[in-house]
Short mmCIF file of N, CA and C in Angstrom, two decimals:
data_model
loop_
_atom_site.label_atom_id
_atom_site.label_comp_id
_atom_site.label_asym_id
_atom_site.label_seq_id
_atom_site.Cartn_x
_atom_site.Cartn_y
_atom_site.Cartn_z
N MET A 28 104.88 130.56 113.29
CA MET A 28 103.45 130.69 113.14
C MET A 28 103.15 131.68 112.02
N LEU A 29 102.28 131.30 111.13
CA LEU A 29 101.94 132.15 110.00
C LEU A 29 100.99 133.26 110.43
N SER A 30 101.22 134.46 109.92
CA SER A 30 100.30 135.55 110.19
C SER A 30 99.04 135.33 109.35
N LYS A 31 97.98 136.02 109.71
CA LYS A 31 96.72 135.89 108.97
C LYS A 31 96.89 136.28 107.51
N CYS A 32 97.66 137.33 107.27
CA CYS A 32 97.87 137.79 105.90
C CYS A 32 98.67 136.76 105.09
N SER A 33 99.72 136.22 105.72
CA SER A 33 100.52 135.20 105.04
C SER A 33 99.68 133.97 104.74
N LEU A 34 98.81 133.64 105.67
CA LEU A 34 97.93 132.50 105.48
C LEU A 34 96.96 132.76 104.33
N ALA A 35 96.46 134.00 104.24
CA ALA A 35 95.54 134.35 103.16
C ALA A 35 96.24 134.25 101.80
N VAL A 36 97.49 134.74 101.74
CA VAL A 36 98.26 134.65 100.49
C VAL A 36 98.49 133.19 100.12
N LEU A 37 98.81 132.37 101.11
CA LEU A 37 99.03 130.95 100.88
C LEU A 37 97.78 130.29 100.34
N VAL A 38 96.63 130.63 100.89
CA VAL A 38 95.36 130.06 100.43
C VAL A 38 95.11 130.44 98.97
N VAL A 39 95.38 131.70 98.64
CA VAL A 39 95.19 132.15 97.26
C VAL A 39 96.12 131.40 96.31
N VAL A 40 97.38 131.28 96.70
CA VAL A 40 98.34 130.58 95.84
C VAL A 40 97.91 129.13 95.64
N LEU A 41 97.51 128.49 96.70
CA LEU A 41 97.08 127.09 96.58
C LEU A 41 95.80 126.96 95.76
N SER A 42 94.90 127.92 95.89
CA SER A 42 93.67 127.84 95.11
C SER A 42 93.95 128.07 93.63
N VAL A 43 94.88 128.98 93.34
CA VAL A 43 95.26 129.22 91.95
C VAL A 43 95.96 127.99 91.39
N ALA A 44 96.79 127.35 92.21
CA ALA A 44 97.53 126.17 91.76
C ALA A 44 96.59 125.01 91.47
N GLY A 45 95.44 124.98 92.11
CA GLY A 45 94.50 123.88 91.91
C GLY A 45 93.54 124.09 90.75
N THR A 46 93.59 125.25 90.12
CA THR A 46 92.69 125.52 89.01
C THR A 46 93.34 125.14 87.70
N PRO A 47 92.53 124.85 86.69
CA PRO A 47 93.10 124.51 85.39
C PRO A 47 93.93 125.66 84.83
N ALA A 48 94.94 125.33 84.06
CA ALA A 48 95.80 126.34 83.47
C ALA A 48 95.04 127.13 82.42
N ARG A 49 95.15 128.46 82.53
CA ARG A 49 94.53 129.33 81.54
C ARG A 49 95.63 130.08 80.83
N ALA A 50 95.42 130.35 79.60
CA ALA A 50 96.44 131.03 78.80
C ALA A 50 96.30 132.54 78.93
N MET A 51 97.43 133.21 78.79
CA MET A 51 97.46 134.66 78.76
C MET A 51 98.47 135.07 77.70
N VAL A 52 98.36 136.27 77.22
CA VAL A 52 99.31 136.73 76.22
C VAL A 52 100.43 137.47 76.94
N CYS A 53 101.61 136.96 76.73
CA CYS A 53 102.80 137.54 77.36
C CYS A 53 103.96 137.31 76.40
N MET A 54 104.81 138.32 76.26
CA MET A 54 105.93 138.22 75.32
C MET A 54 105.43 137.86 73.93
N ASP A 55 104.30 138.44 73.56
CA ASP A 55 103.68 138.27 72.25
C ASP A 55 103.32 136.83 71.90
N LYS A 56 103.09 136.00 72.94
CA LYS A 56 102.63 134.65 72.69
C LYS A 56 101.71 134.20 73.82
N SER A 57 100.95 133.18 73.56
CA SER A 57 100.04 132.64 74.55
C SER A 57 100.83 131.76 75.52
N MET A 58 100.70 132.07 76.82
CA MET A 58 101.45 131.33 77.84
C MET A 58 100.54 131.05 79.03
N THR A 59 100.82 129.96 79.72
CA THR A 59 100.11 129.69 80.96
C THR A 59 100.81 130.47 82.08
N LEU A 60 100.16 130.55 83.20
CA LEU A 60 100.75 131.21 84.36
C LEU A 60 102.07 130.54 84.75
N ASP A 61 102.08 129.21 84.74
CA ASP A 61 103.31 128.48 85.08
C ASP A 61 104.44 128.78 84.09
N GLU A 62 104.11 128.95 82.83
CA GLU A 62 105.14 129.26 81.83
C GLU A 62 105.72 130.66 82.06
N VAL A 63 104.88 131.59 82.49
CA VAL A 63 105.37 132.94 82.79
C VAL A 63 106.26 132.90 84.02
N VAL A 64 105.86 132.13 85.04
CA VAL A 64 106.69 131.98 86.23
C VAL A 64 108.06 131.43 85.85
N GLU A 65 108.08 130.43 84.99
CA GLU A 65 109.34 129.85 84.52
C GLU A 65 110.16 130.89 83.75
N ALA A 66 109.50 131.69 82.92
CA ALA A 66 110.21 132.71 82.15
C ALA A 66 110.82 133.76 83.07
N ILE A 67 110.10 134.12 84.13
CA ILE A 67 110.65 135.07 85.10
C ILE A 67 111.88 134.47 85.78
N GLY A 68 111.78 133.22 86.18
CA GLY A 68 112.91 132.54 86.83
C GLY A 68 114.10 132.39 85.91
N ALA A 69 113.88 132.35 84.61
CA ALA A 69 114.96 132.17 83.64
C ALA A 69 115.64 133.49 83.26
N GLN A 70 115.12 134.60 83.73
CA GLN A 70 115.72 135.89 83.41
C GLN A 70 117.13 135.98 84.01
N LYS A 71 117.97 136.77 83.38
CA LYS A 71 119.37 136.87 83.83
C LYS A 71 119.53 137.75 85.06
N SER A 72 118.54 138.60 85.33
CA SER A 72 118.70 139.54 86.45
C SER A 72 117.36 139.84 87.11
N CYS A 73 117.46 140.43 88.27
CA CYS A 73 116.28 140.89 88.99
C CYS A 73 115.55 141.94 88.17
N GLU A 74 116.30 142.86 87.58
CA GLU A 74 115.69 143.94 86.79
C GLU A 74 114.87 143.39 85.62
N SER A 75 115.43 142.44 84.90
CA SER A 75 114.70 141.89 83.76
C SER A 75 113.52 141.04 84.22
N ALA A 76 113.64 140.39 85.37
CA ALA A 76 112.52 139.63 85.93
C ALA A 76 111.38 140.58 86.30
N MET A 77 111.72 141.72 86.90
CA MET A 77 110.70 142.70 87.28
C MET A 77 110.04 143.30 86.05
N LYS A 78 110.81 143.54 85.00
CA LYS A 78 110.24 144.07 83.76
C LYS A 78 109.25 143.07 83.17
N LEU A 79 109.62 141.80 83.16
CA LEU A 79 108.72 140.78 82.63
C LEU A 79 107.45 140.69 83.47
N PHE A 80 107.58 140.80 84.78
CA PHE A 80 106.42 140.81 85.67
C PHE A 80 105.48 141.95 85.28
N GLY A 81 106.03 143.13 85.07
CA GLY A 81 105.21 144.27 84.67
C GLY A 81 104.56 144.07 83.32
N ASP A 82 105.28 143.48 82.39
CA ASP A 82 104.74 143.25 81.04
C ASP A 82 103.64 142.19 81.02
N CYS A 83 103.73 141.24 81.94
CA CYS A 83 102.81 140.10 81.92
C CYS A 83 101.79 140.12 83.06
N GLN A 84 101.72 141.21 83.78
CA GLN A 84 100.83 141.27 84.93
C GLN A 84 99.37 141.01 84.55
N LEU A 85 98.66 140.46 85.50
CA LEU A 85 97.25 140.15 85.33
C LEU A 85 96.36 141.12 86.09
N THR A 86 96.93 141.85 87.03
CA THR A 86 96.20 142.70 87.97
C THR A 86 95.12 141.89 88.66
N ALA A 87 95.48 140.69 89.06
CA ALA A 87 94.57 139.76 89.74
C ALA A 87 95.42 138.84 90.61
N SER A 88 94.78 137.84 91.17
CA SER A 88 95.46 136.95 92.12
C SER A 88 96.63 136.18 91.51
N GLY A 89 96.62 135.97 90.22
CA GLY A 89 97.72 135.28 89.56
C GLY A 89 99.05 136.01 89.72
N ASP A 90 98.99 137.31 89.97
CA ASP A 90 100.21 138.08 90.16
C ASP A 90 100.96 137.67 91.42
N VAL A 91 100.29 137.01 92.35
CA VAL A 91 100.97 136.53 93.56
C VAL A 91 102.07 135.56 93.16
N GLN A 92 101.78 134.64 92.24
CA GLN A 92 102.80 133.68 91.79
C GLN A 92 103.90 134.38 91.00
N LEU A 93 103.52 135.31 90.15
CA LEU A 93 104.52 136.02 89.35
C LEU A 93 105.43 136.84 90.26
N GLY A 94 104.84 137.52 91.23
CA GLY A 94 105.62 138.32 92.17
C GLY A 94 106.56 137.47 93.00
N ALA A 95 106.09 136.29 93.41
CA ALA A 95 106.93 135.38 94.20
C ALA A 95 108.15 134.94 93.37
N ALA A 96 107.96 134.75 92.07
CA ALA A 96 109.08 134.38 91.21
C ALA A 96 110.10 135.52 91.12
N VAL A 97 109.60 136.75 91.06
CA VAL A 97 110.50 137.91 91.04
C VAL A 97 111.25 138.02 92.36
N GLU A 98 110.52 137.86 93.47
CA GLU A 98 111.17 137.90 94.79
C GLU A 98 112.33 136.91 94.85
N LYS A 99 112.07 135.69 94.42
CA LYS A 99 113.09 134.64 94.46
C LYS A 99 114.31 135.03 93.61
N LYS A 100 114.04 135.56 92.43
CA LYS A 100 115.12 135.96 91.53
C LYS A 100 115.96 137.09 92.15
N CYS A 101 115.28 138.08 92.70
CA CYS A 101 115.98 139.23 93.28
C CYS A 101 116.71 138.86 94.57
N GLU A 102 116.09 138.01 95.38
CA GLU A 102 116.70 137.61 96.66
C GLU A 102 118.04 136.91 96.47
N ALA A 103 118.24 136.29 95.34
CA ALA A 103 119.52 135.62 95.07
C ALA A 103 120.67 136.62 95.07
N ASP A 104 120.37 137.89 94.77
CA ASP A 104 121.41 138.92 94.73
C ASP A 104 121.83 139.41 96.11
N PHE A 105 120.94 139.30 97.11
CA PHE A 105 121.24 139.95 98.38
C PHE A 105 121.00 139.11 99.63
N LEU A 106 120.08 138.18 99.60
CA LEU A 106 119.68 137.49 100.82
C LEU A 106 120.83 136.79 101.54
N PRO A 107 121.72 136.09 100.83
CA PRO A 107 122.82 135.43 101.54
C PRO A 107 123.76 136.40 102.27
N GLY A 108 123.82 137.64 101.80
CA GLY A 108 124.74 138.61 102.40
C GLY A 108 124.16 139.46 103.50
N LEU A 109 122.89 139.29 103.83
CA LEU A 109 122.27 140.11 104.87
C LEU A 109 122.60 139.58 106.26
N ASN A 110 122.90 140.50 107.16
CA ASN A 110 123.06 140.10 108.55
C ASN A 110 121.67 139.99 109.20
N THR A 111 121.63 139.63 110.45
CA THR A 111 120.34 139.39 111.12
C THR A 111 119.47 140.64 111.14
N ALA A 112 120.05 141.79 111.44
CA ALA A 112 119.28 143.04 111.50
C ALA A 112 118.72 143.39 110.12
N GLN A 113 119.53 143.20 109.09
CA GLN A 113 119.09 143.49 107.73
C GLN A 113 117.99 142.53 107.28
N GLN A 114 118.11 141.26 107.67
CA GLN A 114 117.05 140.28 107.35
C GLN A 114 115.74 140.68 108.01
N GLN A 115 115.81 141.12 109.25
CA GLN A 115 114.61 141.55 109.96
C GLN A 115 113.98 142.77 109.30
N ALA A 116 114.82 143.71 108.87
CA ALA A 116 114.32 144.90 108.18
C ALA A 116 113.63 144.51 106.87
N TYR A 117 114.23 143.58 106.13
CA TYR A 117 113.64 143.10 104.87
C TYR A 117 112.29 142.44 105.14
N LYS A 118 112.23 141.56 106.12
CA LYS A 118 110.97 140.90 106.45
C LYS A 118 109.91 141.91 106.90
N ARG A 119 110.33 142.93 107.63
CA ARG A 119 109.40 143.96 108.08
C ARG A 119 108.81 144.72 106.89
N GLU A 120 109.66 145.06 105.92
CA GLU A 120 109.17 145.76 104.72
C GLU A 120 108.19 144.88 103.94
N MET A 121 108.46 143.59 103.90
CA MET A 121 107.56 142.67 103.21
C MET A 121 106.21 142.60 103.94
N ARG A 122 106.25 142.58 105.26
CA ARG A 122 105.01 142.56 106.05
C ARG A 122 104.18 143.83 105.82
N VAL A 123 104.87 144.95 105.66
CA VAL A 123 104.16 146.21 105.38
C VAL A 123 103.36 146.07 104.08
N CYS A 124 103.97 145.47 103.08
CA CYS A 124 103.26 145.24 101.81
C CYS A 124 102.04 144.35 102.02
N ASP A 125 102.21 143.30 102.80
CA ASP A 125 101.10 142.38 103.05
C ASP A 125 99.96 143.06 103.80
N GLN A 126 100.31 143.93 104.74
CA GLN A 126 99.30 144.57 105.57
C GLN A 126 98.64 145.76 104.89
N LYS A 127 99.31 146.33 103.92
CA LYS A 127 98.81 147.54 103.26
C LYS A 127 97.42 147.35 102.65
N TYR A 128 97.16 146.19 102.09
CA TYR A 128 95.90 145.94 101.40
C TYR A 128 95.05 144.86 102.07
N ARG A 129 95.39 144.48 103.30
CA ARG A 129 94.73 143.34 103.93
C ARG A 129 93.25 143.52 104.15
N ASN A 130 92.77 144.73 104.30
CA ASN A 130 91.34 144.95 104.55
C ASN A 130 90.58 145.32 103.29
N LYS A 131 91.20 145.13 102.16
CA LYS A 131 90.55 145.45 100.88
C LYS A 131 90.03 144.16 100.26
N SER A 132 88.91 144.27 99.56
CA SER A 132 88.38 143.08 98.89
C SER A 132 88.61 143.22 97.39
N GLY A 133 88.79 142.10 96.75
CA GLY A 133 89.05 142.08 95.33
C GLY A 133 90.45 141.57 95.03
N THR A 134 90.56 140.82 93.96
CA THR A 134 91.85 140.21 93.64
C THR A 134 92.89 141.22 93.18
N MET A 135 92.46 142.40 92.75
CA MET A 135 93.46 143.40 92.32
C MET A 135 94.33 143.81 93.49
N TYR A 136 93.81 143.75 94.71
CA TYR A 136 94.62 144.12 95.87
C TYR A 136 95.69 143.07 96.17
N LEU A 137 95.42 141.83 95.82
CA LEU A 137 96.47 140.80 95.92
C LEU A 137 97.59 141.12 94.95
N SER A 138 97.22 141.59 93.76
CA SER A 138 98.21 142.00 92.77
C SER A 138 99.03 143.18 93.28
N PHE A 139 98.36 144.17 93.88
CA PHE A 139 99.08 145.33 94.40
C PHE A 139 100.09 144.91 95.46
N ALA A 140 99.69 144.00 96.34
CA ALA A 140 100.59 143.51 97.39
C ALA A 140 101.76 142.75 96.77
N ALA A 141 101.50 141.95 95.74
CA ALA A 141 102.56 141.20 95.08
C ALA A 141 103.57 142.14 94.43
N PHE A 142 103.09 143.21 93.81
CA PHE A 142 103.99 144.19 93.21
C PHE A 142 104.79 144.92 94.28
N CYS A 143 104.15 145.25 95.37
CA CYS A 143 104.85 145.91 96.48
C CYS A 143 106.01 145.05 96.97
N ARG A 144 105.73 143.76 97.19
CA ARG A 144 106.76 142.83 97.67
C ARG A 144 107.89 142.70 96.65
N ALA A 145 107.54 142.59 95.38
CA ALA A 145 108.56 142.46 94.34
C ALA A 145 109.42 143.72 94.27
N GLU A 146 108.80 144.88 94.46
CA GLU A 146 109.56 146.14 94.43
C GLU A 146 110.52 146.24 95.61
N VAL A 147 110.11 145.74 96.77
CA VAL A 147 111.00 145.73 97.94
C VAL A 147 112.22 144.85 97.62
N ALA A 148 111.97 143.65 97.10
CA ALA A 148 113.07 142.75 96.76
C ALA A 148 113.97 143.38 95.69
N GLN A 149 113.38 144.07 94.74
CA GLN A 149 114.15 144.73 93.69
C GLN A 149 115.05 145.82 94.28
N ARG A 150 114.53 146.61 95.21
CA ARG A 150 115.34 147.66 95.84
C ARG A 150 116.52 147.07 96.60
N TYR A 151 116.28 145.99 97.33
CA TYR A 151 117.37 145.34 98.06
C TYR A 151 118.41 144.79 97.09
N SER A 152 117.96 144.25 95.98
CA SER A 152 118.88 143.74 94.97
C SER A 152 119.73 144.87 94.40
N GLN A 153 119.08 145.98 94.06
CA GLN A 153 119.81 147.13 93.50
C GLN A 153 120.87 147.64 94.47
N ARG A 154 120.51 147.73 95.76
CA ARG A 154 121.47 148.19 96.77
C ARG A 154 122.65 147.23 96.88
N ALA A 155 122.35 145.94 96.90
CA ALA A 155 123.42 144.95 97.04
C ALA A 155 124.36 144.97 95.84
N LEU A 156 123.80 145.08 94.65
CA LEU A 156 124.63 145.12 93.45
C LEU A 156 125.46 146.40 93.41
N LYS A 157 124.87 147.51 93.85
CA LYS A 157 125.60 148.77 93.88
C LYS A 157 126.76 148.69 94.88
N ALA A 158 126.49 148.13 96.05
CA ALA A 158 127.54 147.98 97.07
C ALA A 158 128.66 147.06 96.60
N ALA A 159 128.32 146.09 95.76
CA ALA A 159 129.32 145.16 95.24
C ALA A 159 130.03 145.72 94.01
N GLY A 160 129.59 146.91 93.57
CA GLY A 160 130.23 147.54 92.41
C GLY A 160 129.72 147.02 91.08
N GLN A 161 128.58 146.33 91.11
CA GLN A 161 128.00 145.83 89.88
C GLN A 161 126.84 146.71 89.49
N LYS A 162 126.59 146.81 88.21
CA LYS A 162 125.45 147.56 87.72
C LYS A 162 124.26 146.63 87.61
N ALA A 163 123.09 147.08 88.06
CA ALA A 163 121.88 146.28 87.91
C ALA A 163 121.58 146.11 86.44
N ARG A 164 121.34 144.86 86.03
CA ARG A 164 121.09 144.59 84.61
C ARG A 164 119.63 144.61 84.31
#
């Protein structure tokens, strides 16, 4: 069952997906939101994906999609290796991000929540890479 906050994020993502593509300047060129999401997914590491997210942020609801792309990129580093307790802790930290701004109005708070979630995923990635003896790129 989806929580109210998760449902709200889903509604925003779907509403953004149904709107015409608008261009933004990112990486010194005009890109659509979908192109930035693809660029984040194409990054070699969680760290570089997070940097691109910061460079291309909108401080609006569009950051939900960008943040989700960073989460996916970072989760590849650690999610398969988490045990049940660690998975629950990760989900709990993500819920904290969702709840932190739930009573705030304005699309910038969706952006803040998206950054919070991406930062949680980034921290888990950094820990997993450190434990594996790899340096975060």
